[in-house]
Amino acid sequence: MTPQKLDTSVRAIREWLARSVKSLGNHSDRLNAINVFPVADGDTGSNLYLTARAGHDAVSKLESDDIGGFLEVAARASMESARGNSGTLLAVFLSGLSEPWVGYERLTAPLLALGLERAKVRSWSALSEPVEGTMLSVINAIALAAASTLAHLKIDREGRAALEIVLTQMTEAAKLAVKGTESELPTLVDAGVVDAGAVGMLIIIDELCAAMRASTTDFDAYEKFNGYNVQDPHVHLDQESESGVEVMCTVVLDALGAATLRGQLDAVGDSVIMSPVNQIQEDTYRWRVHVHVPEADGALNLVRKYGAPVNVSVTDLCTHDG
């Protein structure tokens, strides 16, 4: 596929979302099987698939020439319907990616690099305790690869040839980052697997490139990742289950309220993720909140001190649905 054949319009973004949903669905069983961090509940694949599907469905009939505006609608829907740690981070990633793209009809290498950098910042800032060896490693790697490649290009950075080069370097960096998760986290080392969320992010990035190139995605290389061969066992079933529940909700907060609530949730639970969904007023946003706590009421009562939680979901962390 020559660089001149790249589709960089909304049509490609629409196709990317559709491909991501299909591939995450096809891979959900293997992603669930190696899901051992942060909780071995065997649902990373399912969570990524359901979150991506919510975003895709929101724009299935949307007509727009604005690549950023189009993706922003999908990201917001994904955020409101995000499932689990992985789904929430995927929604944050999409939201950050869309921000610099708003107002543009075509994706270029500089725009892609800007979007990835923004997505990286948003993803890291959303978590109270970001951890390497996860989806964050892949997000970091592709943002760095895009920026570094762009900085060293000797050709027109706005051209499609430049975008093709950046896409190629970005996907290679993503694969290396996934491979690296095998040795970055003790939990993954002990289980002998790569991080499930990292593989899920690789699927999404590979499908982005495939959508723009109008090509198929080669998933054969994935079987070389530790634990990812279809013959490998469901290692999450051998891990010790975590007690408690996962609580997610949406609440309207100003900056001070959001910072205070995050601190209080950190004190009573873990896996805290907070990310703005959309702006209500100058200093007020709708926030999507995610936390693991012993009991749901403990978290929800804290949220109610600052606002009225809506779109609430409570999931038992001991439930294996992979």
mmCIF file of C-alpha atoms in Angstrom:
data_model
loop_
_atom_site.group_PDB
_atom_site.id
_atom_site.type_symbol
_atom_site.label_atom_id
_atom_site.label_comp_id
_atom_site.label_asym_id
_atom_site.label_seq_id
_atom_site.Cartn_x
_atom_site.Cartn_y
_atom_site.Cartn_z
ATOM 1 C CA MET A 1 0.000 0.000 0.000
ATOM 2 C CA THR A 2 1.582 3.252 -1.108
ATOM 3 C CA PRO A 3 1.428 6.335 1.125
ATOM 4 C CA GLN A 4 -0.745 8.072 -1.500
ATOM 5 C CA LYS A 5 -3.512 5.532 -0.823
ATOM 6 C CA LEU A 6 -3.882 6.465 2.843
ATOM 7 C CA ASP A 7 -7.398 7.523 3.851
ATOM 8 C CA THR A 8 -7.093 10.228 6.508
ATOM 9 C CA SER A 9 -10.720 11.412 6.607
ATOM 10 C CA VAL A 10 -13.636 10.789 8.968
ATOM 11 C CA ARG A 11 -14.393 7.720 6.872
ATOM 12 C CA ALA A 12 -11.145 6.146 8.089
ATOM 13 C CA ILE A 13 -11.880 7.079 11.712
ATOM 14 C CA ARG A 14 -15.327 5.490 11.401
ATOM 15 C CA GLU A 15 -13.761 2.375 9.901
ATOM 16 C CA TRP A 16 -11.149 2.321 12.672
ATOM 17 C CA LEU A 17 -13.790 2.275 15.385
ATOM 18 C CA ALA A 18 -15.717 -0.498 13.631
ATOM 19 C CA ARG A 19 -12.589 -2.597 13.139
ATOM 20 C CA SER A 20 -11.557 -2.090 16.771
ATOM 21 C CA VAL A 21 -14.916 -3.320 18.033
ATOM 22 C CA LYS A 22 -14.767 -6.411 15.822
ATOM 23 C CA SER A 23 -11.174 -7.298 16.705
ATOM 24 C CA LEU A 24 -11.576 -6.654 20.429
ATOM 25 C CA GLY A 25 -14.600 -8.923 20.332
ATOM 26 C CA ASN A 26 -12.634 -11.615 18.523
ATOM 27 C CA HIS A 27 -9.739 -11.325 20.971
ATOM 28 C CA SER A 28 -11.751 -10.832 24.159
ATOM 29 C CA ASP A 29 -11.403 -14.453 25.272
ATOM 30 C CA ARG A 30 -7.585 -14.375 25.115
ATOM 31 C CA LEU A 31 -7.434 -10.925 26.711
ATOM 32 C CA ASN A 32 -9.657 -12.151 29.531
ATOM 33 C CA ALA A 33 -7.499 -15.258 29.921
ATOM 34 C CA ILE A 34 -4.308 -13.288 30.677
ATOM 35 C CA ASN A 35 -5.987 -10.563 32.766
ATOM 36 C CA VAL A 36 -4.090 -10.682 36.063
ATOM 37 C CA PHE A 37 -3.427 -6.980 36.769
ATOM 38 C CA PRO A 38 -4.620 -4.931 38.576
ATOM 39 C CA VAL A 39 -7.317 -7.486 39.432
ATOM 40 C CA ALA A 40 -7.437 -11.044 38.130
ATOM 41 C CA ASP A 41 -11.139 -10.874 37.319
ATOM 42 C CA GLY A 42 -10.821 -12.025 33.716
ATOM 43 C CA ASP A 43 -12.731 -9.198 32.076
ATOM 44 C CA THR A 44 -10.204 -6.895 30.398
ATOM 45 C CA GLY A 45 -11.158 -8.107 26.936
ATOM 46 C CA SER A 46 -14.866 -7.817 27.631
ATOM 47 C CA ASN A 47 -14.433 -4.345 29.148
ATOM 48 C CA LEU A 48 -12.412 -3.037 26.197
ATOM 49 C CA TYR A 49 -14.894 -4.482 23.719
ATOM 50 C CA LEU A 50 -17.978 -3.055 25.441
ATOM 51 C CA THR A 51 -16.364 0.360 25.893
ATOM 52 C CA ALA A 52 -15.235 0.528 22.263
ATOM 53 C CA ARG A 53 -18.666 -0.614 21.098
ATOM 54 C CA ALA A 54 -20.361 2.194 23.013
ATOM 55 C CA GLY A 55 -18.157 4.731 21.238
ATOM 56 C CA HIS A 56 -18.724 3.165 17.843
ATOM 57 C CA ASP A 57 -22.485 2.981 18.289
ATOM 58 C CA ALA A 58 -22.643 6.676 19.230
ATOM 59 C CA VAL A 59 -21.255 7.728 15.843
ATOM 60 C CA SER A 60 -22.645 4.958 13.643
ATOM 61 C CA LYS A 61 -25.042 7.396 11.960
ATOM 62 C CA LEU A 62 -23.192 10.647 12.641
ATOM 63 C CA GLU A 63 -22.321 12.690 9.563
ATOM 64 C CA SER A 64 -19.308 14.971 9.961
ATOM 65 C CA ASP A 65 -16.188 16.103 8.139
ATOM 66 C CA ASP A 66 -14.412 17.002 11.409
ATOM 67 C CA ILE A 67 -12.142 14.127 12.450
ATOM 68 C CA GLY A 68 -11.683 15.511 15.960
ATOM 69 C CA GLY A 69 -15.324 16.376 16.516
ATOM 70 C CA PHE A 70 -16.361 12.942 15.247
ATOM 71 C CA LEU A 71 -13.936 11.113 17.529
ATOM 72 C CA GLU A 72 -14.872 13.367 20.445
ATOM 73 C CA VAL A 73 -18.484 12.174 20.274
ATOM 74 C CA ALA A 74 -17.319 8.557 20.292
ATOM 75 C CA ALA A 75 -14.911 9.220 23.161
ATOM 76 C CA ARG A 76 -17.597 10.850 25.290
ATOM 77 C CA ALA A 77 -19.962 7.924 24.769
ATOM 78 C CA SER A 78 -17.148 5.512 25.614
ATOM 79 C CA MET A 79 -16.417 7.438 28.795
ATOM 80 C CA GLU A 80 -20.041 7.345 29.952
ATOM 81 C CA SER A 81 -20.269 3.601 29.301
ATOM 82 C CA ALA A 82 -16.678 2.649 30.201
ATOM 83 C CA ARG A 83 -16.165 -0.730 31.829
ATOM 84 C CA GLY A 84 -13.351 -1.407 34.267
ATOM 85 C CA ASN A 85 -9.856 0.022 34.454
ATOM 86 C CA SER A 86 -9.032 -0.866 30.861
ATOM 87 C CA GLY A 87 -12.239 0.493 29.374
ATOM 88 C CA THR A 88 -11.924 3.723 31.312
ATOM 89 C CA LEU A 89 -8.348 4.231 30.127
ATOM 90 C CA LEU A 90 -9.390 3.495 26.547
ATOM 91 C CA ALA A 91 -12.058 6.199 26.801
ATOM 92 C CA VAL A 92 -9.547 8.657 28.270
ATOM 93 C CA PHE A 93 -7.116 7.822 25.462
ATOM 94 C CA LEU A 94 -9.750 8.470 22.780
ATOM 95 C CA SER A 95 -10.773 11.707 24.438
ATOM 96 C CA GLY A 96 -7.213 13.015 24.588
ATOM 97 C CA LEU A 97 -6.506 11.891 21.037
ATOM 98 C CA SER A 98 -9.503 13.792 19.691
ATOM 99 C CA GLU A 99 -8.725 17.162 21.293
ATOM 100 C CA PRO A 100 -6.009 18.500 18.918
ATOM 101 C CA TRP A 101 -7.879 17.070 15.911
ATOM 102 C CA VAL A 102 -11.027 19.174 16.342
ATOM 103 C CA GLY A 103 -11.632 21.406 13.336
ATOM 104 C CA TYR A 104 -9.555 19.326 10.886
ATOM 105 C CA GLU A 105 -10.828 17.223 8.002
ATOM 106 C CA ARG A 106 -7.640 15.237 7.423
ATOM 107 C CA LEU A 107 -5.163 13.544 9.718
ATOM 108 C CA THR A 108 -1.490 14.407 9.236
ATOM 109 C CA ALA A 109 1.672 13.218 10.961
ATOM 110 C CA PRO A 110 1.928 16.376 13.128
ATOM 111 C CA LEU A 111 -1.746 16.083 14.136
ATOM 112 C CA LEU A 112 -1.297 12.418 15.015
ATOM 113 C CA ALA A 113 1.740 13.214 17.146
ATOM 114 C CA LEU A 114 -0.131 16.013 18.927
ATOM 115 C CA GLY A 115 -3.088 13.743 19.595
ATOM 116 C CA LEU A 116 -0.943 10.939 20.969
ATOM 117 C CA GLU A 117 0.932 13.318 23.268
ATOM 118 C CA ARG A 118 -2.338 14.718 24.571
ATOM 119 C CA ALA A 119 -3.724 11.206 25.032
ATOM 120 C CA LYS A 120 -0.612 10.253 26.998
ATOM 121 C CA VAL A 121 -0.926 13.240 29.318
ATOM 122 C CA ARG A 122 -4.641 12.650 29.847
ATOM 123 C CA SER A 123 -4.124 8.943 30.538
ATOM 124 C CA TRP A 124 -1.371 9.490 33.098
ATOM 125 C CA SER A 125 -3.212 12.291 34.883
ATOM 126 C CA ALA A 126 -6.445 10.286 35.094
ATOM 127 C CA LEU A 127 -4.897 7.680 37.397
ATOM 128 C CA SER A 128 -3.982 8.343 40.996
ATOM 129 C CA GLU A 129 -1.280 5.661 40.838
ATOM 130 C CA PRO A 130 -0.150 5.127 37.237
ATOM 131 C CA VAL A 131 1.838 1.931 36.705
ATOM 132 C CA GLU A 132 4.266 0.999 33.936
ATOM 133 C CA GLY A 133 3.898 -2.420 32.332
ATOM 134 C CA THR A 134 0.278 -1.725 31.432
ATOM 135 C CA MET A 135 -1.682 0.127 28.743
ATOM 136 C CA LEU A 136 0.273 3.196 29.797
ATOM 137 C CA SER A 137 3.500 1.645 28.494
ATOM 138 C CA VAL A 138 1.992 1.286 25.032
ATOM 139 C CA ILE A 139 0.514 4.798 25.095
ATOM 140 C CA ASN A 140 3.893 6.204 26.166
ATOM 141 C CA ALA A 141 5.733 4.264 23.481
ATOM 142 C CA ILE A 142 3.539 5.335 20.565
ATOM 143 C CA ALA A 143 3.529 8.986 21.654
ATOM 144 C CA LEU A 144 7.326 8.987 21.902
ATOM 145 C CA ALA A 145 7.743 7.135 18.604
ATOM 146 C CA ALA A 146 5.483 9.576 16.763
ATOM 147 C CA ALA A 147 7.211 12.656 18.181
ATOM 148 C CA SER A 148 10.726 11.298 17.636
ATOM 149 C CA THR A 149 10.023 10.135 14.088
ATOM 150 C CA LEU A 150 8.408 13.443 13.187
ATOM 151 C CA ALA A 151 11.367 15.389 14.561
ATOM 152 C CA HIS A 152 13.818 13.528 12.328
ATOM 153 C CA LEU A 153 11.834 13.512 9.087
ATOM 154 C CA LYS A 154 13.551 15.127 6.103
ATOM 155 C CA ILE A 155 10.389 15.204 3.969
ATOM 156 C CA ASP A 156 7.207 17.267 4.051
ATOM 157 C CA ARG A 157 5.711 16.568 7.469
ATOM 158 C CA GLU A 158 2.209 17.386 6.268
ATOM 159 C CA GLY A 159 2.315 14.846 3.451
ATOM 160 C CA ARG A 160 0.952 11.327 3.445
ATOM 161 C CA ALA A 161 4.409 9.810 3.087
ATOM 162 C CA ALA A 162 5.338 11.338 6.443
ATOM 163 C CA LEU A 163 2.196 9.943 8.044
ATOM 164 C CA GLU A 164 2.965 6.494 6.647
ATOM 165 C CA ILE A 165 6.435 6.569 8.215
ATOM 166 C CA VAL A 166 5.051 7.664 11.576
ATOM 167 C CA LEU A 167 2.389 4.935 11.514
ATOM 168 C CA THR A 168 5.013 2.277 10.828
ATOM 169 C CA GLN A 169 7.302 3.431 13.644
ATOM 170 C CA MET A 170 4.366 3.800 16.007
ATOM 171 C CA THR A 171 3.152 0.222 15.537
ATOM 172 C CA GLU A 172 6.646 -1.198 15.956
ATOM 173 C CA ALA A 173 7.035 0.752 19.195
ATOM 174 C CA ALA A 174 3.679 -0.527 20.413
ATOM 175 C CA LYS A 175 4.666 -4.166 19.808
ATOM 176 C CA LEU A 176 7.941 -3.695 21.672
ATOM 177 C CA ALA A 177 6.085 -2.074 24.556
ATOM 178 C CA VAL A 178 3.700 -5.018 24.812
ATOM 179 C CA LYS A 179 6.630 -7.444 24.777
ATOM 180 C CA GLY A 180 8.264 -5.386 27.521
ATOM 181 C CA THR A 181 5.340 -5.782 29.890
ATOM 182 C CA GLU A 182 6.377 -9.416 30.373
ATOM 183 C CA SER A 183 9.174 -8.254 32.660
ATOM 184 C CA GLU A 184 7.936 -4.902 34.033
ATOM 185 C CA LEU A 185 5.420 -6.071 36.632
ATOM 186 C CA PRO A 186 6.038 -8.852 39.187
ATOM 187 C CA THR A 187 2.425 -9.983 38.760
ATOM 188 C CA LEU A 188 2.938 -10.516 35.049
ATOM 189 C CA VAL A 189 6.330 -12.164 35.540
ATOM 190 C CA ASP A 190 4.852 -14.629 38.027
ATOM 191 C CA ALA A 191 1.950 -15.437 35.706
ATOM 192 C CA GLY A 192 4.185 -15.656 32.629
ATOM 193 C CA VAL A 193 2.049 -13.360 30.497
ATOM 194 C CA VAL A 194 2.028 -9.952 28.859
ATOM 195 C CA ASP A 195 -0.405 -7.323 30.116
ATOM 196 C CA ALA A 196 -3.916 -7.822 28.753
ATOM 197 C CA GLY A 197 -4.676 -4.100 28.536
ATOM 198 C CA ALA A 198 -1.429 -3.484 26.660
ATOM 199 C CA VAL A 199 -2.361 -6.095 24.050
ATOM 200 C CA GLY A 200 -5.806 -4.530 23.773
ATOM 201 C CA MET A 201 -4.241 -1.132 23.103
ATOM 202 C CA LEU A 202 -1.989 -2.702 20.452
ATOM 203 C CA ILE A 203 -5.067 -4.112 18.732
ATOM 204 C CA ILE A 204 -6.601 -0.638 18.648
ATOM 205 C CA ILE A 205 -3.428 0.944 17.239
ATOM 206 C CA ASP A 206 -2.967 -1.781 14.628
ATOM 207 C CA GLU A 207 -6.565 -1.298 13.517
ATOM 208 C CA LEU A 208 -6.070 2.468 13.231
ATOM 209 C CA CYS A 209 -3.218 1.895 10.807
ATOM 210 C CA ALA A 210 -5.123 -0.790 8.912
ATOM 211 C CA ALA A 211 -8.189 1.418 8.561
ATOM 212 C CA MET A 212 -6.194 4.242 6.997
ATOM 213 C CA ARG A 213 -4.316 1.854 4.723
ATOM 214 C CA ALA A 214 -7.456 -0.117 3.800
ATOM 215 C CA SER A 215 -5.488 -3.251 4.623
ATOM 216 C CA THR A 216 -5.980 -6.273 6.857
ATOM 217 C CA THR A 217 -4.399 -6.578 10.291
ATOM 218 C CA ASP A 218 -1.931 -9.411 10.841
ATOM 219 C CA PHE A 219 -2.581 -10.865 14.267
ATOM 220 C CA ASP A 220 -0.326 -13.921 13.840
ATOM 221 C CA ALA A 221 2.562 -12.123 15.550
ATOM 222 C CA TYR A 222 0.479 -11.790 18.709
ATOM 223 C CA GLU A 223 0.849 -15.498 19.403
ATOM 224 C CA LYS A 224 4.510 -14.866 20.216
ATOM 225 C CA PHE A 225 3.506 -12.844 23.279
ATOM 226 C CA ASN A 226 3.806 -14.761 26.551
ATOM 227 C CA GLY A 227 0.535 -16.502 27.360
ATOM 228 C CA TYR A 228 -1.301 -15.279 24.273
ATOM 229 C CA ASN A 229 -1.291 -18.395 22.110
ATOM 230 C CA VAL A 230 -4.798 -19.813 21.710
ATOM 231 C CA GLN A 231 -3.605 -23.045 23.314
ATOM 232 C CA ASP A 232 -2.464 -21.280 26.486
ATOM 233 C CA PRO A 233 -4.564 -21.696 29.649
ATOM 234 C CA HIS A 234 -6.714 -19.045 31.295
ATOM 235 C CA VAL A 235 -4.095 -17.998 33.828
ATOM 236 C CA HIS A 236 -6.400 -15.547 35.603
ATOM 237 C CA LEU A 237 -8.298 -18.505 37.053
ATOM 238 C CA ASP A 238 -5.185 -19.512 38.997
ATOM 239 C CA GLN A 239 -4.759 -16.081 40.566
ATOM 240 C CA GLU A 240 -6.030 -15.088 43.985
ATOM 241 C CA SER A 241 -9.311 -13.193 43.712
ATOM 242 C CA GLU A 242 -9.639 -9.700 45.155
ATOM 243 C CA SER A 243 -12.550 -8.954 47.450
ATOM 244 C CA GLY A 244 -14.618 -5.825 47.171
ATOM 245 C CA VAL A 245 -16.375 -4.005 44.371
ATOM 246 C CA GLU A 246 -15.634 -1.746 41.455
ATOM 247 C CA VAL A 247 -17.677 1.452 41.552
ATOM 248 C CA MET A 248 -18.127 3.749 38.569
ATOM 249 C CA CYS A 249 -20.260 6.862 38.268
ATOM 250 C CA THR A 250 -20.497 10.293 36.676
ATOM 251 C CA VAL A 251 -20.631 13.470 38.776
ATOM 252 C CA VAL A 252 -20.431 17.220 38.156
ATOM 253 C CA LEU A 253 -17.493 18.801 40.016
ATOM 254 C CA ASP A 254 -15.373 21.921 39.989
ATOM 255 C CA ALA A 255 -11.580 21.618 40.054
ATOM 256 C CA LEU A 256 -11.320 21.795 43.841
ATOM 257 C CA GLY A 257 -14.107 19.277 44.344
ATOM 258 C CA ALA A 258 -12.500 16.865 41.890
ATOM 259 C CA ALA A 259 -9.093 17.096 43.557
ATOM 260 C CA THR A 260 -10.585 16.662 47.018
ATOM 261 C CA LEU A 261 -12.737 13.711 45.994
ATOM 262 C CA ARG A 262 -9.781 12.002 44.349
ATOM 263 C CA GLY A 263 -7.760 12.315 47.544
ATOM 264 C CA GLN A 264 -10.570 10.892 49.653
ATOM 265 C CA LEU A 265 -11.161 7.996 47.266
ATOM 266 C CA ASP A 266 -7.428 7.223 47.355
ATOM 267 C CA ALA A 267 -7.736 6.938 51.134
ATOM 268 C CA VAL A 268 -10.568 4.389 51.080
ATOM 269 C CA GLY A 269 -9.836 2.409 47.911
ATOM 270 C CA ASP A 270 -7.472 1.836 45.021
ATOM 271 C CA SER A 271 -7.409 1.804 41.211
ATOM 272 C CA VAL A 272 -8.772 5.356 41.308
ATOM 273 C CA ILE A 273 -9.343 6.883 37.873
ATOM 274 C CA MET A 274 -10.972 10.278 37.376
ATOM 275 C CA SER A 275 -11.305 11.980 34.017
ATOM 276 C CA PRO A 276 -13.427 14.881 32.744
ATOM 277 C CA VAL A 277 -16.148 13.914 30.288
ATOM 278 C CA ASN A 278 -17.137 17.402 29.147
ATOM 279 C CA GLN A 279 -17.118 20.987 30.379
ATOM 280 C CA ILE A 280 -20.238 22.442 32.021
ATOM 281 C CA GLN A 281 -18.945 25.857 33.052
ATOM 282 C CA GLU A 282 -15.566 27.580 33.104
ATOM 283 C CA ASP A 283 -14.293 25.611 36.092
ATOM 284 C CA THR A 284 -16.859 22.804 36.198
ATOM 285 C CA TYR A 285 -16.872 19.461 34.394
ATOM 286 C CA ARG A 286 -18.756 16.203 34.341
ATOM 287 C CA TRP A 287 -16.302 13.628 35.669
ATOM 288 C CA ARG A 288 -16.235 9.879 35.219
ATOM 289 C CA VAL A 289 -15.115 8.237 38.445
ATOM 290 C CA HIS A 290 -13.718 4.711 38.889
ATOM 291 C CA VAL A 291 -12.534 3.084 42.135
ATOM 292 C CA HIS A 292 -12.125 -0.304 43.813
ATOM 293 C CA VAL A 293 -13.445 -0.319 47.388
ATOM 294 C CA PRO A 294 -14.531 -2.875 50.016
ATOM 295 C CA GLU A 295 -18.151 -1.664 49.843
ATOM 296 C CA ALA A 296 -19.925 0.495 47.287
ATOM 297 C CA ASP A 297 -21.609 2.771 49.839
ATOM 298 C CA GLY A 298 -18.245 3.935 51.134
ATOM 299 C CA ALA A 299 -17.323 5.396 47.749
ATOM 300 C CA LEU A 300 -20.770 6.619 46.756
ATOM 301 C CA ASN A 301 -21.269 8.441 50.050
ATOM 302 C CA LEU A 302 -18.008 10.303 49.445
ATOM 303 C CA VAL A 303 -19.128 11.261 45.954
ATOM 304 C CA ARG A 304 -22.459 12.504 47.297
ATOM 305 C CA LYS A 305 -20.626 15.045 49.470
ATOM 306 C CA TYR A 306 -19.687 16.906 46.296
ATOM 307 C CA GLY A 307 -22.429 16.102 43.817
ATOM 308 C CA ALA A 308 -25.161 13.726 42.713
ATOM 309 C CA PRO A 309 -23.696 10.570 41.140
ATOM 310 C CA VAL A 310 -25.456 9.300 38.009
ATOM 311 C CA ASN A 311 -24.829 6.429 35.603
ATOM 312 C CA VAL A 312 -23.681 4.344 38.573
ATOM 313 C CA SER A 313 -22.396 0.809 38.144
ATOM 314 C CA VAL A 314 -21.209 -1.565 40.860
ATOM 315 C CA THR A 315 -19.381 -4.778 39.948
ATOM 316 C CA ASP A 316 -18.184 -7.520 42.275
ATOM 317 C CA LEU A 317 -14.412 -7.922 41.847
ATOM 318 C CA CYS A 318 -14.651 -11.603 42.746
ATOM 319 C CA THR A 319 -16.786 -12.367 39.700
ATOM 320 C CA HIS A 320 -14.934 -14.147 36.918
ATOM 321 C CA ASP A 321 -16.767 -13.457 33.675
ATOM 322 C CA GLY A 322 -13.884 -14.141 31.300
#
